[in-house]
Short mmCIF file of C-alpha atoms in Angstrom, two decimals:
data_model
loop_
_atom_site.label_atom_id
_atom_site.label_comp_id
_atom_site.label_asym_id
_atom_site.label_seq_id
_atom_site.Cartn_x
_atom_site.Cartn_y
_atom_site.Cartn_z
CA UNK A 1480 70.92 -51.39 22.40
CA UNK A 1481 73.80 -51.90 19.81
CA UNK A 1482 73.33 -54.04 16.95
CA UNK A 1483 75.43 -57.20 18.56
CA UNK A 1484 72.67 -56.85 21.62
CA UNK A 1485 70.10 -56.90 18.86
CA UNK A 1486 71.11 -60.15 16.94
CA UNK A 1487 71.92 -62.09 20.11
CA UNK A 1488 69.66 -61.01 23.21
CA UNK A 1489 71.82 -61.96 25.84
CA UNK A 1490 70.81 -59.02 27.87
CA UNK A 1491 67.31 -58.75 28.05
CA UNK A 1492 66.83 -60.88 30.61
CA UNK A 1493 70.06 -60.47 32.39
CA UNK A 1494 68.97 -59.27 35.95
CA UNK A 1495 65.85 -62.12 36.01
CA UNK A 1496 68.32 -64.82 35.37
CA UNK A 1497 70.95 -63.68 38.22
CA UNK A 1498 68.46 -62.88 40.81
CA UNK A 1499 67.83 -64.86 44.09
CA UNK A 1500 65.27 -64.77 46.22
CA UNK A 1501 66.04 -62.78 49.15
CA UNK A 1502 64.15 -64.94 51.76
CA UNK A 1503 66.48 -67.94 50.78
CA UNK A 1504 69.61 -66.00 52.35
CA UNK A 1505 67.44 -66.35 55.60
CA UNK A 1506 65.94 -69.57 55.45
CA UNK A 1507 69.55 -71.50 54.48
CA UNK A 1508 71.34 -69.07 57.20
CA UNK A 1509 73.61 -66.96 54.31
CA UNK A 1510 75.58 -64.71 55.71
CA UNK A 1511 75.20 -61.87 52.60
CA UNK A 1512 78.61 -60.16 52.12
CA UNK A 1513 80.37 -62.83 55.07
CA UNK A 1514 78.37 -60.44 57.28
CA UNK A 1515 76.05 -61.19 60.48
CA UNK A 1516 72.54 -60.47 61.12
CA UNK A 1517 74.06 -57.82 63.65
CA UNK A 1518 76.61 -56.27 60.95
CA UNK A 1519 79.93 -58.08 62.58
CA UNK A 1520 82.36 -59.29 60.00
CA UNK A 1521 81.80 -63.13 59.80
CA UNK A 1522 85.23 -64.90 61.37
CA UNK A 1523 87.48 -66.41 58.42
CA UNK A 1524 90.99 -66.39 60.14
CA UNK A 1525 93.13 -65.22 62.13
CA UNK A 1526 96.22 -62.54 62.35
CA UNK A 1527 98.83 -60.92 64.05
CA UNK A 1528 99.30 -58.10 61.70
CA UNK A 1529 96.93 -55.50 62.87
CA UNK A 1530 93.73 -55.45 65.11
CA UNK A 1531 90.36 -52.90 63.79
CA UNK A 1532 88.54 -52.31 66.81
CA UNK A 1533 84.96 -50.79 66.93
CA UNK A 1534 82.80 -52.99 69.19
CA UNK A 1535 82.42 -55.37 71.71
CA UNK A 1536 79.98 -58.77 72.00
CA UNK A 1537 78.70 -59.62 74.90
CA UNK A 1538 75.74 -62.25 75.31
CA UNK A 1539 75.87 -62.23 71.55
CA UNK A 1540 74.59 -59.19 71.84
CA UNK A 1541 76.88 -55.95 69.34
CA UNK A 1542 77.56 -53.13 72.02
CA UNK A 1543 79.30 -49.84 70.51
CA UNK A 1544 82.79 -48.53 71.23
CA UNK A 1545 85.56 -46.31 70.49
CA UNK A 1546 87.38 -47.24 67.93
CA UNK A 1547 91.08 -48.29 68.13
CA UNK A 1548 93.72 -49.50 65.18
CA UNK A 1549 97.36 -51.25 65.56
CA UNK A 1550 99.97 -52.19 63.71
CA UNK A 1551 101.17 -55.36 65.32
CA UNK A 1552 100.29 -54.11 68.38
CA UNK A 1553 101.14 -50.60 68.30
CA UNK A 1554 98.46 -48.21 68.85
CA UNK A 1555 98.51 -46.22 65.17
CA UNK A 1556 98.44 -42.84 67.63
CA UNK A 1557 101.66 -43.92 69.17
CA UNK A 1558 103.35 -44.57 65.71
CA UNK A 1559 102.35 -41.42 64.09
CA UNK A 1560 102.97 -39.10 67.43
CA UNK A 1561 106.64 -39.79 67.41
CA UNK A 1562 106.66 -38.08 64.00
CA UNK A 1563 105.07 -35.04 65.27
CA UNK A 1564 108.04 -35.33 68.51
CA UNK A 1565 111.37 -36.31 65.94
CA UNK A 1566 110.28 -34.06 62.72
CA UNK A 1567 110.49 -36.85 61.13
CA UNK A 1568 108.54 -39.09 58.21
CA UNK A 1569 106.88 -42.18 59.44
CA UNK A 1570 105.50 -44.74 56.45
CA UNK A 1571 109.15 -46.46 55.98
CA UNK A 1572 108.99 -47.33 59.93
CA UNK A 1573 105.32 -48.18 59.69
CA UNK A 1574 106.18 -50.33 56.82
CA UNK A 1575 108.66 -52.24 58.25
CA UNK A 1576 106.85 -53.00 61.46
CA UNK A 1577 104.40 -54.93 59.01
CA UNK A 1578 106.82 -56.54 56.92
CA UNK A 1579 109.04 -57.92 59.75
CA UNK A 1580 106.91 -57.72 62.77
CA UNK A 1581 109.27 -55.27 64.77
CA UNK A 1582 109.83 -51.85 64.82
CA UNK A 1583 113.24 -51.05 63.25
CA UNK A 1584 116.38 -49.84 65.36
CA UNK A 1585 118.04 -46.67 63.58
CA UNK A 1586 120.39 -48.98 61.97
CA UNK A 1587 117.68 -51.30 60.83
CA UNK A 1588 115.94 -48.34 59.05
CA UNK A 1589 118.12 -46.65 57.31
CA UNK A 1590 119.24 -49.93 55.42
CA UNK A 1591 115.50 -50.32 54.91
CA UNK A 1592 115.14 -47.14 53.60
CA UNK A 1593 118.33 -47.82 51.10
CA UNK A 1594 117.07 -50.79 49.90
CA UNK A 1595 113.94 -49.10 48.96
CA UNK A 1596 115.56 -46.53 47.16
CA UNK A 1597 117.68 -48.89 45.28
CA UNK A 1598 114.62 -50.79 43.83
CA UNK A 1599 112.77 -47.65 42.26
CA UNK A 1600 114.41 -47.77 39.09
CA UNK A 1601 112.16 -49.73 36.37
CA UNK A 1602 113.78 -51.95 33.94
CA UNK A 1603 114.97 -50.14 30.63
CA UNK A 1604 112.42 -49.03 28.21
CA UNK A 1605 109.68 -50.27 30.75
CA UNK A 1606 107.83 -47.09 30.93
CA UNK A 1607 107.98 -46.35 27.59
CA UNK A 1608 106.68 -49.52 25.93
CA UNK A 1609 104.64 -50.29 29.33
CA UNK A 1610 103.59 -47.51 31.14
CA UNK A 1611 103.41 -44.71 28.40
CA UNK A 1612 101.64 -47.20 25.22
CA UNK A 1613 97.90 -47.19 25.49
CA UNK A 1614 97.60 -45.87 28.74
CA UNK A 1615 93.27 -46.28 29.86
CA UNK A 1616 91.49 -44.19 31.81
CA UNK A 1617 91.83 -45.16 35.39
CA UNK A 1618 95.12 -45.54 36.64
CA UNK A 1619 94.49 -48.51 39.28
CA UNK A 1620 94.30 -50.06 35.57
CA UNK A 1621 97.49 -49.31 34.69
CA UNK A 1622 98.80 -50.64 38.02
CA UNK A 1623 97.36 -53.45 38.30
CA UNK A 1624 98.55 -53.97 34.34
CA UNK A 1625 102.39 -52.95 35.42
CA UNK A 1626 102.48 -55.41 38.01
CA UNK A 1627 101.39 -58.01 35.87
CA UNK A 1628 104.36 -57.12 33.52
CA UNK A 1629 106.46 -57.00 36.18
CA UNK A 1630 106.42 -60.67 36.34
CA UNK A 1631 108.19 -60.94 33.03
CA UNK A 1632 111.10 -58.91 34.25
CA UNK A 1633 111.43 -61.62 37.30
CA UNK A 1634 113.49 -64.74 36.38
CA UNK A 1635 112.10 -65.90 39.78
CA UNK A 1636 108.53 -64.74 39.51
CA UNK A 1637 107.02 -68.35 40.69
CA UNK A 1638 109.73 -68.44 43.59
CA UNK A 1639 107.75 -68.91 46.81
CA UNK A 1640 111.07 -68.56 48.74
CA UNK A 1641 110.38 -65.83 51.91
CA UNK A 1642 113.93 -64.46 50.23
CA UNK A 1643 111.98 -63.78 46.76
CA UNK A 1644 108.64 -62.52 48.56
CA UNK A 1645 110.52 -60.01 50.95
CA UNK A 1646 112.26 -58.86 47.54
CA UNK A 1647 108.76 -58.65 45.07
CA UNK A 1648 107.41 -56.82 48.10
CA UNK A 1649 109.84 -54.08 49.03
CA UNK A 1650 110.43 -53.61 44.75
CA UNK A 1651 106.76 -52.99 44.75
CA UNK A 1652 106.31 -50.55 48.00
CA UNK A 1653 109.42 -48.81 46.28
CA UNK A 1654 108.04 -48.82 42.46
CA UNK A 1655 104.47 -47.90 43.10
CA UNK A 1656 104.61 -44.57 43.67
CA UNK A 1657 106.73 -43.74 40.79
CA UNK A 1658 104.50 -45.63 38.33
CA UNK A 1659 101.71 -43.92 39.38
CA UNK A 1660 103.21 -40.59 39.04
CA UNK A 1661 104.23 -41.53 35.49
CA UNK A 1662 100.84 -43.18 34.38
CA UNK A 1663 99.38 -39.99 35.84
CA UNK A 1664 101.13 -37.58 33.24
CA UNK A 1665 100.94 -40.08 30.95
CA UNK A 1666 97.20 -40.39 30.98
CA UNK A 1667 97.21 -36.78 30.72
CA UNK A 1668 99.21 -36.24 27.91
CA UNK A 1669 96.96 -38.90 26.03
CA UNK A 1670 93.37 -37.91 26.66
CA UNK A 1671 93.79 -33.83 27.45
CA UNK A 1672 96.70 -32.94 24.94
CA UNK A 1673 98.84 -32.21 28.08
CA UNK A 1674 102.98 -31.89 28.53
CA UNK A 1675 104.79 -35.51 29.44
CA UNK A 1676 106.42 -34.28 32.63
CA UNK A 1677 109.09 -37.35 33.72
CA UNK A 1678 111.07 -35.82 36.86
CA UNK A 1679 113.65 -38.18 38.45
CA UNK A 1680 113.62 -39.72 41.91
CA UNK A 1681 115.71 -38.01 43.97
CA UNK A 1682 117.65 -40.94 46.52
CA UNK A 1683 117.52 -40.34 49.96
CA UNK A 1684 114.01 -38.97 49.68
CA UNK A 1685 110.72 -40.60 52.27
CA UNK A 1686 108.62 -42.11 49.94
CA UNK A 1687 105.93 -39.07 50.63
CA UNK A 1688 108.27 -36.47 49.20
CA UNK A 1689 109.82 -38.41 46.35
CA UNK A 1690 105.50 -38.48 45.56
CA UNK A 1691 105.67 -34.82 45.67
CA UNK A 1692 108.79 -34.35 44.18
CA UNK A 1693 107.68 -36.23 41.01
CA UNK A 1694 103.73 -34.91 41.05
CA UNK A 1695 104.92 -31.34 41.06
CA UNK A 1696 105.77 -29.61 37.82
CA UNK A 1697 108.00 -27.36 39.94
CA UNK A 1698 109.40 -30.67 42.43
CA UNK A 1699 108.55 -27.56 44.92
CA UNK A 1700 106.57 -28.95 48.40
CA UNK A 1701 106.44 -27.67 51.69
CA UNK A 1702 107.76 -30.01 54.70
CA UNK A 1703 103.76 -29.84 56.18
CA UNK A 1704 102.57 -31.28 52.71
CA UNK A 1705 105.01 -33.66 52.86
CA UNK A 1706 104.30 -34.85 56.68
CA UNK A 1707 100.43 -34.59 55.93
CA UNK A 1708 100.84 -37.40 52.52
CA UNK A 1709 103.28 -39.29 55.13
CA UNK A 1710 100.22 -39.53 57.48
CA UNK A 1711 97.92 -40.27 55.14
CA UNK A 1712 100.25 -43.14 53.80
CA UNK A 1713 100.76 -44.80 57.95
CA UNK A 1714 96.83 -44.44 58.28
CA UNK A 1715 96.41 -46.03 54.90
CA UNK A 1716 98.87 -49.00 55.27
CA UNK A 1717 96.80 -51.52 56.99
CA UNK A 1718 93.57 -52.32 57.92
CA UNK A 1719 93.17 -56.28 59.27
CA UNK A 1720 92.38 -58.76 57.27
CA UNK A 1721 88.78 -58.60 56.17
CA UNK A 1722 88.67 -55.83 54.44
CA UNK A 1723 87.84 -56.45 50.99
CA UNK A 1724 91.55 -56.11 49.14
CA UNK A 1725 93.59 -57.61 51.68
CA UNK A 1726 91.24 -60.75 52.21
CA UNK A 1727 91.27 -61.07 48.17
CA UNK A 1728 95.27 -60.79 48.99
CA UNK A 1729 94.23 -63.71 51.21
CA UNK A 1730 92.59 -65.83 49.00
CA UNK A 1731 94.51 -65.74 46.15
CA UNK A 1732 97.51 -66.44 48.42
CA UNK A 1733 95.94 -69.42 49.48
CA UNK A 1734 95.56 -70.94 46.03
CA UNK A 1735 99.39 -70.32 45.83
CA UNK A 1736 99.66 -68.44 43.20
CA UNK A 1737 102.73 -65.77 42.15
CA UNK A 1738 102.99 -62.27 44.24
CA UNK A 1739 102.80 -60.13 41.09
CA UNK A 1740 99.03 -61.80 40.17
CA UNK A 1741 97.98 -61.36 44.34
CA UNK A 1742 98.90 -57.93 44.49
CA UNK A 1743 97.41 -57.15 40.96
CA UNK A 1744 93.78 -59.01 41.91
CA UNK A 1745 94.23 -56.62 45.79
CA UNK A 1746 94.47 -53.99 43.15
CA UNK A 1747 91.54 -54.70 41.13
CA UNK A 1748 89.54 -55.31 44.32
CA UNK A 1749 90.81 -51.67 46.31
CA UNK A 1750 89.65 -49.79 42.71
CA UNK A 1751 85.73 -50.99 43.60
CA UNK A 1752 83.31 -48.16 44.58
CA UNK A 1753 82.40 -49.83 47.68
CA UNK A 1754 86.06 -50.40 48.68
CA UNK A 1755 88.98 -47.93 47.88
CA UNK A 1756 86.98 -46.00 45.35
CA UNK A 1757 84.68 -44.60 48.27
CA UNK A 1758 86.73 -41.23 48.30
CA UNK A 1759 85.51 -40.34 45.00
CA UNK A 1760 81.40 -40.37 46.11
CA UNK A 1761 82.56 -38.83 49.39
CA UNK A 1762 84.15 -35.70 47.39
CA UNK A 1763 81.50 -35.75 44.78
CA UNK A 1764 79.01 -35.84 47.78
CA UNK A 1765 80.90 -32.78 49.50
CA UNK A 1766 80.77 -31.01 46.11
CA UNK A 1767 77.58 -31.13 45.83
CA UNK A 1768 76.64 -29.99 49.26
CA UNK A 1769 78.83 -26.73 48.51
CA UNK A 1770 76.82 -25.97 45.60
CA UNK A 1771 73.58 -26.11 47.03
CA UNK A 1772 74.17 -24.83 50.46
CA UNK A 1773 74.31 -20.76 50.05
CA UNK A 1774 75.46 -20.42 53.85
CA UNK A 1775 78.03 -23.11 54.49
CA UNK A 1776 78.13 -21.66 58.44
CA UNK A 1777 74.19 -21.98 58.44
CA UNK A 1778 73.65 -25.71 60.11
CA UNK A 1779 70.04 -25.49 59.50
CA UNK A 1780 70.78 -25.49 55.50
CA UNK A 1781 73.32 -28.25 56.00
CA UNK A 1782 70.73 -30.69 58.17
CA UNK A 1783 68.15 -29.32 55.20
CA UNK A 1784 70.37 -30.76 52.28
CA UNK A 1785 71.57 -33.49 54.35
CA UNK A 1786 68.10 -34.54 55.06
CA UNK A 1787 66.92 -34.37 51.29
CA UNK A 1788 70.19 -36.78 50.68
CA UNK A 1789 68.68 -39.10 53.28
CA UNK A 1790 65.39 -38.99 51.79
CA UNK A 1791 66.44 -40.11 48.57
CA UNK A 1792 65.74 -36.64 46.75
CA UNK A 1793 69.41 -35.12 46.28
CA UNK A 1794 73.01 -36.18 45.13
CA UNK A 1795 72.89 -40.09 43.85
CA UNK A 1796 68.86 -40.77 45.80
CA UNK A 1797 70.67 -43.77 47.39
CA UNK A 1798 70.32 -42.29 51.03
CA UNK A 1799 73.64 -42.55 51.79
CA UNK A 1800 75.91 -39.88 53.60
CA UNK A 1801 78.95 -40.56 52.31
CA UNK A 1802 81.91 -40.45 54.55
CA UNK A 1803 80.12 -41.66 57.79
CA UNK A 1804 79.49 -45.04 59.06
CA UNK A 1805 82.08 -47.98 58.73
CA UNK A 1806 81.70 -52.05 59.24
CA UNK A 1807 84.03 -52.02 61.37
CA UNK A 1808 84.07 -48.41 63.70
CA UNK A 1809 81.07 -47.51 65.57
CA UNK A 1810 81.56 -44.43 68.09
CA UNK A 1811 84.62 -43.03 65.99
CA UNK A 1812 87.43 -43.99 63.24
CA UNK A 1813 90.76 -43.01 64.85
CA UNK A 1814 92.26 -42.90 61.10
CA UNK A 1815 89.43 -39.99 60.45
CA UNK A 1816 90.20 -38.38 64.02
CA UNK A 1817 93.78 -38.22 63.05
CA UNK A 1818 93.53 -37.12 59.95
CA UNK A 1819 90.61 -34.52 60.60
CA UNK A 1820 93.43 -33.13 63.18
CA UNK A 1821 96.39 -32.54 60.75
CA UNK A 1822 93.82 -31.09 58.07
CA UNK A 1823 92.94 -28.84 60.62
CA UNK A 1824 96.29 -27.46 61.34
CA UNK A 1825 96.99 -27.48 56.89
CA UNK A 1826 93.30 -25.65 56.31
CA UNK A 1827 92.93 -23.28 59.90
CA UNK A 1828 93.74 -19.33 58.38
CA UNK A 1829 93.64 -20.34 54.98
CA UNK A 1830 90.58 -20.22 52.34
CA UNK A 1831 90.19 -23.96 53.00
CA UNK A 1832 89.04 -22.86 56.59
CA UNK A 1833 86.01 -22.84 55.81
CA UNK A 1834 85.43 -26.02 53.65
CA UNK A 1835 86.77 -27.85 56.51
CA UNK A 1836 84.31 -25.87 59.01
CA UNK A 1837 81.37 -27.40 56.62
CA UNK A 1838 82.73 -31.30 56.64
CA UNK A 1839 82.89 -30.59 60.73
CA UNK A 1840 79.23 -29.46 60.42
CA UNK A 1841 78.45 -32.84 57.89
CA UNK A 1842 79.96 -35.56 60.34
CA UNK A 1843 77.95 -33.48 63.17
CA UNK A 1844 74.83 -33.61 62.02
CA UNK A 1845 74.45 -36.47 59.56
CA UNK A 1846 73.69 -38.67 62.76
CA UNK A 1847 71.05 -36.52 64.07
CA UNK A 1848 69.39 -35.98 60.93
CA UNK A 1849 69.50 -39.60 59.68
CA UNK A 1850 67.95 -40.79 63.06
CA UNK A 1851 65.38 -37.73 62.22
CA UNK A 1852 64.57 -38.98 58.69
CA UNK A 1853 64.77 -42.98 59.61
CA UNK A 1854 63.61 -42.78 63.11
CA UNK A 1855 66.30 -45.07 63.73
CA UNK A 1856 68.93 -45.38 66.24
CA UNK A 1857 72.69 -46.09 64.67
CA UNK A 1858 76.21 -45.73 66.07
CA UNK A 1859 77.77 -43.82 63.55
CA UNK A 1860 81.01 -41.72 63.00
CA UNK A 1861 83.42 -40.08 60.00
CA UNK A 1862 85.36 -42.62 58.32
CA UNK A 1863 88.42 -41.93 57.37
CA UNK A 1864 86.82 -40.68 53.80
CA UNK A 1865 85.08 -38.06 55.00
CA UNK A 1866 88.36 -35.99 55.78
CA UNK A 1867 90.70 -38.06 53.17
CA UNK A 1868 90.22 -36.42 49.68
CA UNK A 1869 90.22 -32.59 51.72
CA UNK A 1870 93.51 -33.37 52.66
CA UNK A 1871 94.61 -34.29 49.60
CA UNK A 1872 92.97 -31.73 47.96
CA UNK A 1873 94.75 -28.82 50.09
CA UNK A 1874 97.95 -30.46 48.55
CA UNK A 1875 97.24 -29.93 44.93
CA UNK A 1876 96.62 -33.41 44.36
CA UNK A 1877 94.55 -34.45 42.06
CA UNK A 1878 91.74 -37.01 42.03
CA UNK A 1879 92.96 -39.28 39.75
CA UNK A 1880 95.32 -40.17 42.40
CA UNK A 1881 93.34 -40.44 45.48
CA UNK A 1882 92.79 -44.67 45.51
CA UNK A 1883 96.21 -44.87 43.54
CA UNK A 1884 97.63 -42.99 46.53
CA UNK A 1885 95.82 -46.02 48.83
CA UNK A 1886 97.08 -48.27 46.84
CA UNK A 1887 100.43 -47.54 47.32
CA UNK A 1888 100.28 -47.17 50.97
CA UNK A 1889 98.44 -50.91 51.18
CA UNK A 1890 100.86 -52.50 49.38
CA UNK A 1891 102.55 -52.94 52.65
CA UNK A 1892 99.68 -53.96 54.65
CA UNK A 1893 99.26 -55.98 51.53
CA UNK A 1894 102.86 -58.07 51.56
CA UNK A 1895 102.20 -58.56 55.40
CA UNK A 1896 99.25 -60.85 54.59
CA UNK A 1897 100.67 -62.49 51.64
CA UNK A 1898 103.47 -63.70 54.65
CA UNK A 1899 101.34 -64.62 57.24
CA UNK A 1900 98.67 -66.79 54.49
CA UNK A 1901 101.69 -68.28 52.91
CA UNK A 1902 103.39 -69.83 56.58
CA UNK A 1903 99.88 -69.96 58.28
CA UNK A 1904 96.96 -70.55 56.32
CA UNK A 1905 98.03 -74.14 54.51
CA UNK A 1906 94.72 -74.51 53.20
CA UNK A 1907 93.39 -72.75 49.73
CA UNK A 1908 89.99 -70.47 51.54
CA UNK A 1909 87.22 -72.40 49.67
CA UNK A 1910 83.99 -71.70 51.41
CA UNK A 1911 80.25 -73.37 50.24
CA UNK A 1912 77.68 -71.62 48.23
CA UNK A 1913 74.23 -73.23 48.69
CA UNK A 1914 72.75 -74.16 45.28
CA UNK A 1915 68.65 -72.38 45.21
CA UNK A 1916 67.70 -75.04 42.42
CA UNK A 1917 66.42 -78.58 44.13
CA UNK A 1918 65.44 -80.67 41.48
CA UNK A 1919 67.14 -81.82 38.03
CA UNK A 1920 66.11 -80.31 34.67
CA UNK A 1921 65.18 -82.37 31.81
CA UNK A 1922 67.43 -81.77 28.97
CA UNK A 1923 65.56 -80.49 25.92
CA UNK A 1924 66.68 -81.29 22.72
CA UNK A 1925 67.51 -78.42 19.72
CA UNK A 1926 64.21 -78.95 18.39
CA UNK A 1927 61.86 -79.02 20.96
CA UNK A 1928 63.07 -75.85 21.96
#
């Protein structure tokens, strides 16, 4: 304890004071986490933005089923198989359709995409005196941060005008990326003694290779790297509305405050280990597993490892697979199917073959060997983690970037919510929290204490 603890002893009782009794989440009919006794997401509003399907209820009863995602309607496989038929990059089309609620004609697109790449350029001496000065750690930080500052660079910041919030949104989509890219060799150039490497944006670039462009010391990708980030970017755009950043875009919309502190507070929500930050125990999961598993091919020393991770003896002794299960997704995640099938064709005759043989073997068995170890009955598949940070991995990137990357991609998804709350919702999202004390204190004066 450090001497300030010492002299003041706030802390020593600090998990007795915030405690509550779990039986009174039962007997005042809490639902923990907006959650239902079944697992379904409690219902706190509507939307026409996207639809996360996993189950059906019938006779109040949760049945299983396969999962399905769309972006104002579209089925996500439709969007992302006309790439694979035009050679072409999706995540300006994708976020369009969620800005403006319509997929774009060619002419529509192209000005889109040109006023995107007019707003990457940060205001002079930004990243210098913003980006580059006492850059932390973690660079959701420094996102969230640069947003924030971003608002003193707006004469309009408090504009509610949809004019203004089409504008803040499409500077931010376009300015993301490049930020993060910059805070990235800025971070390194601080805490490992590391080169400042500051490419330019090239115009006319998707937003997937002007990431690569900038990442790369050499600005050197291949057009299957840059595809494989554009997928990753359409399957990370949206996700609904209760998901934990977007609904936090939600309520913070509803108390009508500016777009720059929204997107910052989605930012600082997405950053959370149980939200957006879920890659990084997936990977360090998967690490681990290599390490300890001589014969990756060997499925009985996969279920054995697997098993000791269930049983609380291995990795963090939570007894949590990382990677598999979602709130949402019960017999499969199509954003995991989709992107398990274009890792496949980046890792297949390479020497990440066999890495990706091993997280085919982990989202195979973990089911079986968790109903082993539990003796209970789930529907379970890969989420969209277990496959996510392979990918990006088999691109060189690093994993700093990994819930930057999702950040950027949601920032979309993001904007389309801010919209709909601002003409739809009316009301500030104020829900009840039950008070566990009944009866009044008596105040006790300084010296009877």
């Amino acid at each position: 304890m450090q001497e300030e603890e010492k002299k003041i002893a706030l802390y020593e009782n600090f998990k007795t004071i915030n405690s509550i009794d779990p039986a009174y989440y039962e007997q005042y009919d809490v639902k923990r986490g907006l959650r239902n006794a079944d697992g379904t997401g409690v219902v706190a509003g509507l939307t026409n933005i996207a639809n996360v399907h996993g189950y059906v209820v019938s006779d109040n009863e949760k049945i299983a089923d396969e999962g399905h995602l769309r972006y104002r309607g579209y089925d996500v496989y439709d969007l992302l198989g006309d790439q694979s038929a035009e050679h072409r990059f999706n995540f300006e089309e994708v976020s369009y359709l969620l800005l403006m609620g319509e997929l774009p004609t060619r002419e529509q697109l192209d000005r889109f995409i040109e006023v995107l790449d007019g707003q990457r350029e940060l205001p002079d001496g930004f990243t210098a005196s913003m980006i580059m000065r006492d850059t932390p750690p973690d660079i959701m930080n420094v996102l969230a941060r640069t947003i924030l500052l971003l608002y003193a660079y707006d004469p309009d910041a408090e504009d509610r005008s949809a004019h203004h919030e089409i504008h803040t949104a499409i500077s931010l989509i376009s300015r993301l990326p490049r930020i993060m890219v910059l805070t990235y060799y800025a971070k390194r150039a601080r805490y490992n003694n590391e080169s400042m490497i500051m490419h330019r944006f090239i115009p006319g670039q998707s937003t997937a290779e002007t990431i690569l462009s900038m990442l790369r010391p050499d600005r050197q990708f291949t057009l299957e790297e840059a595809r494989m980030l554009d997928v990753m970017l359409c399957l990370h755009a949206e996700h609904g509305g209760g998901n934990n950043s977007t609904f936090t875009t939600r309520v913070l919309t509803s108390a009508d405050t500016d777009p720059y502190s929204t997107y910052a507070g989605a930012i600082g929500s997405l950053k959370g280990w149980k939200h957006g930050g879920a890659n990084h125990q997936v990977l360090a999961m998967q690490q681990e597993i290599k390490e300890h598993v001589a014969d990756w091919s060997d499925e009985g020393q996969v279920a054995d490892y697997l098993a000791k991770i269930v049983r609380k003896e291995a990795f963090d002794k939570t007894g949590l697979v990382y990677g598999m299960g979602h709130a949402v997704y019960t017999k499969s995640d199509p954003r995991a199917i989709i992107c398990k099938q274009f890792a496949e064709g980046l890792a297949v005759g390479t020497e990440f073959e066999a890495e990706f043989n091993l997280l085919k073997s982990i989202e195979r068995l973990a089911p079986e060997v968790i109903l082993r170890e539990k003796g209970t009955a789930k529907d379970m598949c890969a989420n969209i983690d277990m496959y996510s940070g392979f990918v990006y991995s088999m691109m060189g990137i690093p994993e700093d970037l990994f819930t930057p990357l999702f950040a950027c991609a949601r920032m979309s998804g993001w904007a389309a919510h801010r919209f709909e709350e601002i003409v739809s919702g009316k009301r500030i999202i104020r829900p009840a929290y039950k008070s566990t004390r009944s009866g009044k204190r008596d105040y006790v004066t300084m010296d009877e204490r």
